[in-house]
Coordinates of C-alpha atoms in Angstrom, one line a residue:
X21 CA 0.0 0.3 0.1
X22 CA 1.8 3.4 -1.2
X23 CA 1.4 6.6 1.1
X24 CA -0.4 9.6 -0.4
X25 CA -0.4 13.4 1.0
X26 CA -2.2 16.0 -0.6
X27 CA -1.8 19.6 -1.0
X28 CA -4.2 22.0 -2.5
X29 CA -5.8 25.3 -0.8
X30 CA -9.6 23.7 -1.2
X31 CA -10.7 21.8 1.7
X32 CA -13.3 20.4 0.2
X33 CA -11.7 19.5 -3.4
X34 CA -8.8 17.8 -0.7
X35 CA -12.0 16.0 0.8
X36 CA -13.4 15.0 -2.1
X37 CA -9.7 13.2 -3.3
X38 CA -9.3 11.3 0.6
X39 CA -13.0 9.9 0.0
X40 CA -11.6 9.0 -3.4
X41 CA -8.3 7.5 -2.9
X42 CA -9.9 5.3 0.1
X43 CA -12.5 4.3 -2.2
X44 CA -9.5 2.4 -3.7
X45 CA -9.0 0.2 -1.3
X46 CA -6.0 -1.3 -0.3
X47 CA -3.9 0.3 -2.8
X48 CA -2.9 3.4 -1.3
X49 CA -3.7 5.4 1.9
X50 CA -4.0 9.2 2.9
X51 CA -1.6 9.7 5.6
X52 CA -2.2 13.3 5.3
X53 CA -3.6 16.5 3.8
X54 CA -2.4 20.2 4.0
X55 CA -3.9 23.6 2.9
X56 CA -0.5 25.1 2.6
X57 CA 2.8 24.1 0.7
X58 CA 4.5 24.9 3.9
X59 CA 2.8 22.4 6.2
X60 CA 2.6 20.0 2.3
X61 CA 6.0 20.4 3.3
X62 CA 6.4 19.3 7.1
X63 CA 4.0 16.7 6.1
X64 CA 5.9 15.1 3.6
X65 CA 9.6 14.9 5.7
X66 CA 7.2 13.6 7.9
X67 CA 5.9 10.2 6.1
X68 CA 7.9 10.4 3.7
X69 CA 4.8 9.2 1.3
X70 CA 5.4 7.5 -2.3
X71 CA 2.7 9.6 -4.1
X72 CA 2.2 13.7 -3.7
X73 CA -1.4 15.2 -5.2
X74 CA -0.7 18.8 -5.5
X75 CA -2.5 21.4 -6.2
X76 CA 0.0 24.5 -8.8
X77 CA -1.7 27.9 -7.0
X78 CA -1.6 27.9 -3.5
X79 CA -1.1 30.4 -1.2
X80 CA 3.4 31.3 0.5
X81 CA 4.3 28.5 -1.5
X82 CA 3.2 27.4 -5.1
X83 CA 3.3 23.6 -6.1
X84 CA 6.4 23.7 -8.2
X85 CA 8.6 25.4 -5.7
X86 CA 7.0 22.4 -3.5
X87 CA 8.6 19.9 -6.0
X88 CA 11.6 21.7 -6.4
X89 CA 12.2 22.1 -2.9
X90 CA 11.4 18.5 -2.3
X91 CA 13.4 16.8 -5.4
X92 CA 16.6 19.2 -4.1
X93 CA 16.3 16.9 -0.5
X94 CA 16.6 13.8 -3.0
X95 CA 13.6 12.7 -1.2
X96 CA 12.2 9.6 -3.4
X97 CA 8.4 10.8 -4.2
X98 CA 6.2 11.1 -7.2
X99 CA 3.9 14.2 -8.1
X100 CA 0.7 14.1 -9.8
X101 CA -0.3 17.8 -10.4
X102 CA -4.2 19.3 -10.0
X103 CA -4.8 22.5 -11.3
X104 CA -7.6 23.8 -12.6
X105 CA -5.9 26.3 -15.1
X106 CA -5.6 24.6 -18.8
X107 CA -2.1 26.8 -19.1
X108 CA 0.4 25.4 -21.6
X109 CA 3.5 27.1 -19.5
X110 CA 2.4 25.3 -16.9
X111 CA 2.3 21.4 -18.5
X112 CA 4.9 22.7 -20.0
X113 CA 7.1 22.7 -16.8
X114 CA 5.8 19.6 -15.2
X115 CA 7.4 17.5 -17.9
X116 CA 10.2 19.1 -17.2
X117 CA 10.2 18.7 -14.0
X118 CA 9.9 15.1 -14.3
X119 CA 5.7 15.2 -13.0
X120 CA 4.0 12.1 -13.9
X121 CA 1.1 13.2 -14.5
X122 CA -1.3 16.3 -14.6
X123 CA -5.0 16.3 -14.1
X124 CA -7.8 19.0 -15.0
X125 CA -10.2 19.6 -12.1
X126 CA -12.5 18.6 -11.6
X127 CA -10.9 15.5 -11.0
X128 CA -13.7 12.1 -11.7
X129 CA -13.0 8.8 -9.8
X130 CA -11.5 7.2 -13.1
X131 CA -9.1 9.7 -13.7
X132 CA -7.5 9.7 -10.2
X133 CA -7.8 6.3 -10.2
X134 CA -5.7 5.6 -13.7
X135 CA -3.9 8.3 -12.8
X136 CA -2.3 6.7 -9.2
X137 CA -2.5 3.4 -10.6
X138 CA 0.3 3.8 -13.8
X139 CA 2.4 6.8 -10.9
X140 CA 1.7 3.2 -8.0
X141 CA 3.1 1.3 -11.8
X142 CA 6.2 2.8 -12.7
X143 CA 7.4 3.7 -8.8
X144 CA 7.0 -0.8 -9.1
X145 CA 9.5 -1.1 -11.7
X146 CA 12.0 1.5 -10.5
X147 CA 12.2 -0.2 -7.3
X148 CA 12.4 -3.6 -9.4
X149 CA 15.0 -2.0 -11.8
X150 CA 16.9 -0.4 -8.7
X151 CA 16.7 -4.1 -7.0
X152 CA 17.9 -6.0 -10.1
X153 CA 20.9 -3.3 -10.2
X154 CA 21.9 -3.8 -7.1
X155 CA 22.0 -7.6 -7.4
X156 CA 24.0 -7.4 -10.2
X157 CA 26.3 -5.0 -9.2
X158 CA 26.4 -7.3 -5.3
X159 CA 27.3 -10.3 -7.7
X160 CA 30.2 -8.1 -9.4
X161 CA 31.6 -6.7 -6.3
X162 CA 31.3 -10.8 -5.1
X163 CA 32.6 -11.7 -8.5
X164 CA 36.2 -9.1 -8.0
X165 CA 36.6 -10.3 -4.0
X166 CA 36.7 -14.1 -5.3
X167 CA 38.7 -13.3 -8.2
X168 CA 40.9 -10.9 -5.7
X169 CA 41.3 -13.9 -3.2
X170 CA 42.0 -16.6 -5.8
X171 CA 44.8 -14.8 -6.9
X172 CA 46.5 -14.2 -4.1
X173 CA 46.0 -17.8 -3.1
X174 CA 48.2 -18.9 -6.1
X175 CA 50.5 -16.3 -6.2
X176 CA 52.1 -18.0 -2.9
X177 CA 52.1 -21.7 -4.4
X178 CA 55.7 -22.2 -4.9
X179 CA 54.8 -24.5 -8.4
X180 CA 52.7 -20.8 -10.1
X181 CA 52.1 -20.8 -13.8
X182 CA 53.4 -18.1 -14.9
X183 CA 51.1 -16.6 -17.6
X184 CA 48.5 -17.9 -16.2
X185 CA 50.3 -15.0 -12.7
X186 CA 50.1 -12.3 -15.4
X187 CA 46.2 -13.1 -16.7
X188 CA 45.1 -12.9 -12.8
X189 CA 47.2 -9.9 -11.9
X190 CA 46.1 -7.5 -14.8
X191 CA 42.3 -9.1 -14.0
X192 CA 42.5 -7.7 -10.1
X193 CA 44.4 -5.1 -10.7
X194 CA 48.4 -6.7 -8.9
X195 CA 51.5 -4.6 -10.4
X196 CA 53.3 -7.7 -11.0
X197 CA 56.2 -4.5 -11.7
X198 CA 56.2 -3.4 -8.1
X199 CA 59.5 -2.1 -6.9
X200 CA 58.8 -4.6 -3.4
X201 CA 56.7 -7.6 -3.2
X202 CA 56.1 -9.3 0.2
X203 CA 53.7 -10.8 1.9
X204 CA 52.3 -10.4 5.4
X205 CA 50.3 -12.4 7.8
X206 CA 47.9 -11.4 10.1
X207 CA 45.8 -12.8 12.4
X208 CA 43.9 -12.8 15.7
X209 CA 44.3 -15.0 18.5
X210 CA 41.3 -14.9 20.3
X211 CA 38.7 -15.4 18.2
X212 CA 35.6 -14.7 20.7
X213 CA 33.7 -17.9 20.5
X214 CA 29.9 -16.6 19.2
X215 CA 32.0 -15.9 15.5
X216 CA 30.7 -17.5 12.2
X217 CA 32.7 -17.8 9.6
X218 CA 30.9 -14.8 8.6
X219 CA 32.7 -12.5 11.4
X220 CA 35.7 -12.8 11.2
X221 CA 35.7 -13.2 7.4
X222 CA 33.7 -9.4 7.5
X223 CA 36.0 -8.5 10.2
X224 CA 39.1 -9.9 8.0
X225 CA 37.8 -7.8 5.0
X226 CA 37.6 -4.4 7.1
X227 CA 41.4 -5.4 8.3
X228 CA 42.5 -5.1 5.2
X229 CA 40.7 -2.2 4.2
X230 CA 42.3 -0.5 7.0
X231 CA 45.5 -1.6 5.8
X232 CA 45.3 -0.8 1.5
X233 CA 44.4 3.1 2.8
X234 CA 47.2 3.3 4.8
X235 CA 48.6 1.8 1.6
X236 CA 47.9 4.5 -0.7
X237 CA 46.8 4.0 -4.6
X238 CA 50.2 3.4 -5.8
X239 CA 50.6 0.5 -3.9
X240 CA 48.6 -2.4 -4.5
X241 CA 47.5 -5.1 -2.4
X242 CA 45.3 -8.6 -2.5
X243 CA 44.1 -10.9 0.4
X244 CA 43.1 -14.3 0.7
X245 CA 42.1 -16.4 4.2
X246 CA 44.3 -19.2 4.4
X247 CA 43.3 -22.3 6.6
X248 CA 44.7 -21.3 9.6
X249 CA 42.5 -18.8 9.8
X250 CA 44.7 -15.6 8.9
X251 CA 44.6 -12.3 6.7
X252 CA 47.0 -13.1 4.2
X253 CA 48.4 -9.8 2.4
X254 CA 50.2 -9.5 -0.8
X255 CA 51.8 -6.3 -0.7
X256 CA 53.0 -4.9 -4.3
X257 CA 55.1 -1.7 -3.4
X258 CA 55.5 1.2 -5.6
X259 CA 57.0 4.1 -4.6
X260 CA 59.5 4.5 -2.0
X261 CA 60.1 3.5 1.6
X262 CA 60.1 -0.2 0.2
X263 CA 61.9 -1.3 4.1
X264 CA 60.0 -2.7 7.0
X265 CA 59.5 -0.2 9.2
X266 CA 57.1 1.3 7.0
X267 CA 55.0 -1.2 6.9
X268 CA 55.4 -2.6 10.8
X269 CA 53.5 1.4 11.4
X270 CA 50.9 0.6 8.7
X271 CA 50.3 -2.3 10.6
X272 CA 50.4 -1.2 14.1
X273 CA 48.1 2.2 13.0
X274 CA 45.0 -0.9 11.3
X275 CA 45.5 -2.5 14.5
X276 CA 45.1 0.3 16.9
X277 CA 41.7 0.9 14.6
X278 CA 41.0 -2.3 14.4
X279 CA 41.7 -3.9 17.7
X280 CA 42.0 -0.9 19.9
X281 CA 41.7 -2.7 23.2
X282 CA 43.7 -5.3 21.9
X283 CA 41.3 -7.7 23.1
X284 CA 41.1 -10.2 19.9
X285 CA 44.9 -10.7 21.2
X286 CA 46.2 -9.6 17.2
X287 CA 49.9 -11.0 15.8
X288 CA 51.1 -9.6 12.2
X289 CA 53.8 -11.3 10.9
X290 CA 56.2 -9.8 7.7
X291 CA 57.8 -11.8 5.4
X292 CA 60.6 -10.9 3.6
X293 CA 61.3 -8.2 0.6
X294 CA 61.7 -9.5 -2.6
X295 CA 61.8 -8.1 -6.0
X296 CA 60.1 -10.3 -8.2
X297 CA 56.5 -11.3 -7.9
X298 CA 57.3 -15.1 -8.0
X299 CA 58.7 -14.8 -5.1
X300 CA 55.9 -13.7 -2.9
X301 CA 56.2 -17.6 -2.1
X302 CA 58.9 -17.2 0.1
X303 CA 58.0 -14.1 2.0
X304 CA 55.0 -15.6 3.0
X305 CA 56.9 -19.4 3.9
X306 CA 58.6 -17.0 6.0
X307 CA 56.1 -15.1 7.4
X308 CA 54.7 -18.3 8.6
X309 CA 56.8 -19.9 9.7
X310 CA 58.0 -17.7 12.7
X311 CA 54.2 -16.4 13.1
X312 CA 53.4 -20.4 14.0
X313 CA 56.1 -19.8 16.6
X314 CA 55.3 -16.1 17.8
X315 CA 51.3 -17.7 17.8
X316 CA 52.1 -21.1 20.1
X317 CA 53.6 -19.4 22.2
X318 CA 51.0 -16.3 22.1
X319 CA 52.5 -12.8 21.3
X320 CA 50.9 -9.8 20.5
X321 CA 52.1 -7.3 17.7
X322 CA 53.7 -6.4 14.7
X323 CA 57.0 -8.6 14.2
X324 CA 59.4 -9.0 11.2
X325 CA 61.3 -12.2 10.1
X326 CA 65.1 -10.7 9.6
X327 CA 64.6 -9.4 13.4
X328 CA 64.1 -12.1 14.7
X329 CA 67.0 -13.5 16.7
X330 CA 68.3 -17.1 15.9
X331 CA 66.7 -19.6 17.8
X332 CA 68.4 -21.4 20.9
X333 CA 70.0 -24.3 21.0
X334 CA 66.7 -26.5 22.0
X335 CA 69.1 -29.9 23.5
X336 CA 70.6 -27.2 26.0
X337 CA 67.3 -26.1 27.3
X338 CA 65.3 -28.5 28.6
X339 CA 63.9 -28.9 31.4
X340 CA 65.4 -32.0 34.0
X341 CA 62.1 -33.6 34.6
X342 CA 62.8 -36.4 36.5
X343 CA 62.7 -34.7 40.1
X344 CA 59.7 -32.5 39.2
X345 CA 57.8 -35.5 38.1
X346 CA 58.4 -37.9 41.8
X347 CA 56.9 -34.6 43.2
X348 CA 53.7 -34.3 40.7
X349 CA 53.3 -38.1 41.4
X350 CA 53.7 -38.2 45.2
X351 CA 51.2 -34.9 45.3
X352 CA 48.8 -37.2 43.2
X353 CA 49.1 -39.8 45.7
X354 CA 48.0 -37.9 48.4
X355 CA 45.6 -36.5 45.9
X356 CA 46.1 -32.8 47.0
X357 CA 44.7 -31.4 43.6
X358 CA 45.5 -27.6 44.1
X359 CA 48.7 -28.4 44.6
X360 CA 49.0 -30.7 41.4
X361 CA 47.3 -28.3 39.3
X362 CA 49.8 -24.9 40.0
X363 CA 52.4 -27.7 39.7
X364 CA 51.5 -28.4 35.9
X365 CA 50.5 -25.1 35.0
X366 CA 54.0 -23.6 36.7
X367 CA 56.2 -26.5 34.7
X368 CA 54.1 -25.0 31.4
X369 CA 55.3 -21.5 32.1
X370 CA 58.9 -22.5 33.3
X371 CA 58.8 -24.4 29.6
X372 CA 57.5 -21.7 28.0
X373 CA 60.2 -18.9 29.1
X374 CA 62.6 -20.8 27.8
X375 CA 61.2 -20.8 24.1
X376 CA 62.1 -24.1 22.8
X377 CA 60.5 -25.0 19.1
X378 CA 56.6 -25.8 19.5
X379 CA 58.2 -29.7 18.2
X380 CA 60.9 -29.6 21.4
X381 CA 57.9 -28.4 23.8
X382 CA 55.7 -30.6 22.3
X383 CA 57.8 -33.5 23.2
X384 CA 58.7 -32.1 26.9
X385 CA 55.1 -32.3 27.8
X386 CA 54.8 -35.5 26.4
X387 CA 57.6 -36.6 29.6
X388 CA 54.9 -35.4 32.2
X389 CA 52.0 -36.5 30.8
X390 CA 52.7 -39.9 30.3
X391 CA 54.0 -39.9 34.0
X392 CA 50.5 -39.0 34.7
X393 CA 49.4 -41.9 32.7
X394 CA 51.5 -44.7 34.6
X395 CA 50.0 -43.1 37.5
X396 CA 46.4 -44.3 36.2
X397 CA 47.5 -47.3 35.0
X398 CA 48.0 -47.9 38.7
X399 CA 44.5 -47.4 38.9
X400 CA 43.0 -49.1 36.4
X401 CA 41.7 -46.3 34.7
X402 CA 43.5 -45.3 31.2
X403 CA 40.9 -46.1 29.2
X404 CA 38.7 -43.5 30.4
X405 CA 41.6 -40.6 30.8
X406 CA 43.1 -42.1 27.2
X407 CA 39.8 -41.6 25.9
X408 CA 38.9 -38.2 26.9
X409 CA 42.5 -36.5 26.1
X410 CA 43.7 -34.8 23.1
X411 CA 47.2 -35.2 24.8
X412 CA 46.5 -39.0 23.2
X413 CA 44.9 -38.6 19.8
X414 CA 45.3 -37.4 17.0
X415 CA 44.3 -33.6 18.0
X416 CA 47.6 -33.5 19.8
X417 CA 49.5 -32.1 17.1
X418 CA 46.5 -29.8 16.7
X419 CA 47.0 -27.9 19.8
X420 CA 48.1 -24.7 18.6
X421 CA 49.3 -22.6 21.7
X422 CA 51.3 -22.7 25.3
X423 CA 48.1 -21.8 27.2
X424 CA 46.1 -24.5 25.4
X425 CA 48.0 -26.6 26.2
X426 CA 48.2 -25.9 30.0
X427 CA 44.9 -25.8 29.9
X428 CA 44.5 -29.5 28.2
X429 CA 47.5 -31.0 30.7
X430 CA 46.4 -29.5 33.6
X431 CA 42.7 -30.9 32.8
X432 CA 44.2 -34.1 31.7
X433 CA 45.4 -34.0 35.7
X434 CA 42.2 -33.0 37.1
X435 CA 40.1 -36.3 35.8
X436 CA 42.9 -38.6 36.5
X437 CA 42.5 -38.0 39.9
X438 CA 38.5 -37.7 40.0
X439 CA 38.9 -40.8 37.2
X440 CA 41.0 -42.9 40.3
X441 CA 39.2 -41.0 42.9
X442 CA 35.3 -43.2 41.4
X443 CA 37.1 -46.4 41.6
X444 CA 38.1 -45.9 45.1
X445 CA 34.5 -45.0 45.5
X446 CA 34.2 -48.0 43.1
X447 CA 35.4 -50.4 45.7
X448 CA 33.9 -48.5 49.0
X449 CA 30.4 -49.0 47.4
X450 CA 30.8 -52.8 47.1
X451 CA 31.4 -53.1 50.9
X452 CA 28.8 -51.1 51.1
X453 CA 26.8 -53.0 49.0
X454 CA 27.3 -56.5 50.2
X455 CA 26.9 -55.5 53.4
X456 CA 23.1 -55.1 52.8
X457 CA 23.0 -57.6 51.0
X458 CA 24.1 -60.0 53.8
X459 CA 21.7 -57.5 56.2
X460 CA 19.0 -58.7 53.5
X461 CA 19.9 -62.3 54.2
X462 CA 20.7 -62.7 58.0
X463 CA 18.0 -60.2 59.5
X464 CA 16.5 -63.3 60.9
X465 CA 19.0 -64.4 62.9
X466 CA 18.6 -62.7 66.0
X467 CA 22.3 -63.2 67.0
X468 CA 23.0 -61.2 63.8
X469 CA 26.3 -58.6 64.4
X470 CA 28.7 -56.3 63.0
X471 CA 31.5 -58.3 64.1
X472 CA 29.4 -61.2 61.9
X473 CA 28.8 -59.0 59.1
X474 CA 32.8 -58.0 59.0
X475 CA 33.9 -61.4 59.0
X476 CA 31.3 -62.9 57.0
X477 CA 32.8 -59.6 54.3
X478 CA 36.2 -60.1 55.8
X479 CA 36.6 -56.8 55.5
X480 CA 37.7 -54.4 59.1
X481 CA 34.8 -54.0 61.5
X482 CA 35.4 -50.4 62.4
X483 CA 36.2 -49.1 58.2
X484 CA 32.8 -51.2 57.7
X485 CA 31.1 -49.0 59.1
X486 CA 33.1 -46.4 58.7
X487 CA 32.1 -46.1 54.7
X488 CA 28.6 -47.3 55.6
X489 CA 28.0 -44.4 57.5
X490 CA 29.7 -41.9 55.5
X491 CA 27.8 -43.8 52.0
X492 CA 24.0 -44.2 53.3
X493 CA 24.3 -41.1 56.2
X494 CA 22.5 -44.3 58.9
X495 CA 24.7 -46.7 60.9
X496 CA 24.9 -50.5 60.5
X497 CA 22.4 -51.2 63.5
X498 CA 19.8 -48.7 62.2
X499 CA 19.8 -50.6 59.0
X500 CA 19.2 -53.6 60.7
X501 CA 16.1 -52.6 62.5
X502 CA 14.6 -50.8 59.0
X503 CA 15.3 -53.8 57.5
X504 CA 13.1 -56.2 60.8
X505 CA 10.7 -53.8 60.4
X506 CA 9.8 -53.7 57.1
X507 CA 9.9 -57.4 56.6
X508 CA 7.2 -57.4 60.2
X509 CA 5.4 -55.3 58.5
X510 CA 4.8 -56.9 55.1
X511 CA 4.7 -60.3 57.3
X512 CA 1.3 -58.4 58.9
X513 CA -0.4 -57.0 55.6
X514 CA 0.1 -60.6 54.3
X515 CA -0.5 -63.4 56.3
X516 CA -2.2 -63.8 60.0
X517 CA 1.0 -64.8 61.9
X518 CA 0.6 -63.7 65.4
X519 CA 3.2 -60.3 67.3
X520 CA 4.7 -63.2 68.6
X521 CA 5.5 -65.5 65.6
X522 CA 6.4 -62.1 62.7
X523 CA 9.1 -61.2 65.8
X524 CA 10.8 -64.8 65.8
X525 CA 10.8 -64.3 62.3
X526 CA 12.5 -61.3 61.9
X527 CA 15.1 -62.0 64.3
X528 CA 13.7 -61.0 67.5
X529 CA 13.7 -63.2 70.6
X530 CA 12.4 -60.8 73.0
X531 CA 8.5 -59.3 71.9
X532 CA 8.4 -56.7 74.1
X533 CA 11.4 -55.3 72.9
X534 CA 9.9 -56.3 69.6
X535 CA 6.9 -54.4 70.4
X536 CA 8.5 -51.5 71.3
X537 CA 11.0 -51.1 68.0
X538 CA 7.8 -51.4 66.5
X539 CA 5.6 -48.9 67.5
X540 CA 8.7 -46.1 67.5
X541 CA 9.1 -47.1 63.6
X542 CA 5.5 -47.2 62.6
X543 CA 3.9 -45.0 65.5
X544 CA 1.1 -47.6 66.7
X545 CA 1.4 -51.3 68.2
X546 CA 1.9 -54.3 66.2
X547 CA -1.7 -55.7 67.0
X548 CA -3.0 -52.2 65.3
X549 CA -1.3 -52.3 63.0
X550 CA -1.9 -55.5 62.1
X551 CA -5.8 -55.0 62.9
X552 CA -5.7 -52.2 60.5
X553 CA -3.8 -54.5 58.0
X554 CA -7.0 -57.2 58.3
X555 CA -9.7 -55.0 57.8
X556 CA -7.7 -53.6 54.7
X557 CA -7.3 -56.7 53.0
X558 CA -11.0 -57.7 53.9
X559 CA -12.1 -54.9 51.9
X560 CA -10.0 -55.2 48.8

């Protein structure tokens, strides 16, 4: 439904037009009417109607004045002039100003409806045309972006096709004749957990736009996102300066704009500078190797490959693990969870300070995790913890940072302690279960006692009582009494035994003591309970 504003200084004529428009059902609606051009402009700016019915001769502002003003404001609306003057110059000016139609007063319902429908159809056609153009433009931009990303991914291949490279460069606007070529890897280490693929792609798109704006139009840049979720920027520098410090300054400014709080933990690595575009592969590999180490140790900032010092001799910097492992296992035997957690965290931190290669780091971690596994084997929980830990799966080689290893190592240690604890509890639960089973099998024995149960189960009497109380929150003696009372209640319900017979059948030699216990347990005497049960059975 299209909105209409009516502007005419004749009140009754405006009312007639409103009545006409309402008769067109759901096609149009009048959102406002005004008696002069000034008020009409206010309505137009407020409601943004698609169609305006307007007179020419009005006080304060003519219809042409209103049309001119609205067109200067670039408001998307169409005008239909309704005038009582059949002057050629009016019609001529209306055509020049792009007015949709010119109607003469008096206006009939049919002529107004026809004019409005034609105008409405033109609006729909123009909207559809704009939408089609927008779709085409979007497809064109998507294709251009795709080609830029594809070209960048091909330029860092070792086995490049030189002829194909020239065609791609020409299509995406990359200058193969640039003075220097360099690959840059820009990585976000702390992607928000709720980010999807489209989110970080949009973020990297912003990063590229900011960097390219700083780079300047005379230089060129294409990009793609590699399998490590890093943005790879391939830069062709056509004018000086060609040095890393300039690129470093641009990247720092880019990070300041795109990660002002530093929450994303951005790492940017600059590869070597080369004079030939086909050497972008070498620059990329250099940047990739340095990025892998910097991200593994979770360093943020901008780094240049030639600034990196030679790696330390790894074998001379290995931690001596024997003493640490002995102390760790001792803490685990004593179930000192907080201490174990702190020891594992400190071990990973200490190892990280030495900065061995990722592979050597993982080898050291493996020595400690193997010791934890040996501890787990003592308690028969190896299969459970191996199945649930990255340290013993194909995911181990995918661990990407020191903090991830630290988290996994601590989680693994805690999991072992928990499984060992559960294993012990399982053994303890078996003692309690067997105690209950023995009582249910021997509750009729009036000489049943704790010593008899402990001897039968071959367990320590004090330990048996402690476990039973801990797991059931009641004593063994109370459980024996409970079992006897429940069985007595069943006998009264299901048999005609008298009180003495029931007492003897549930392990009571003293009938009066049985009656006292029964009343305390059920709240009524055995005889009362028996009578109630008997009456209930008769009625059923």
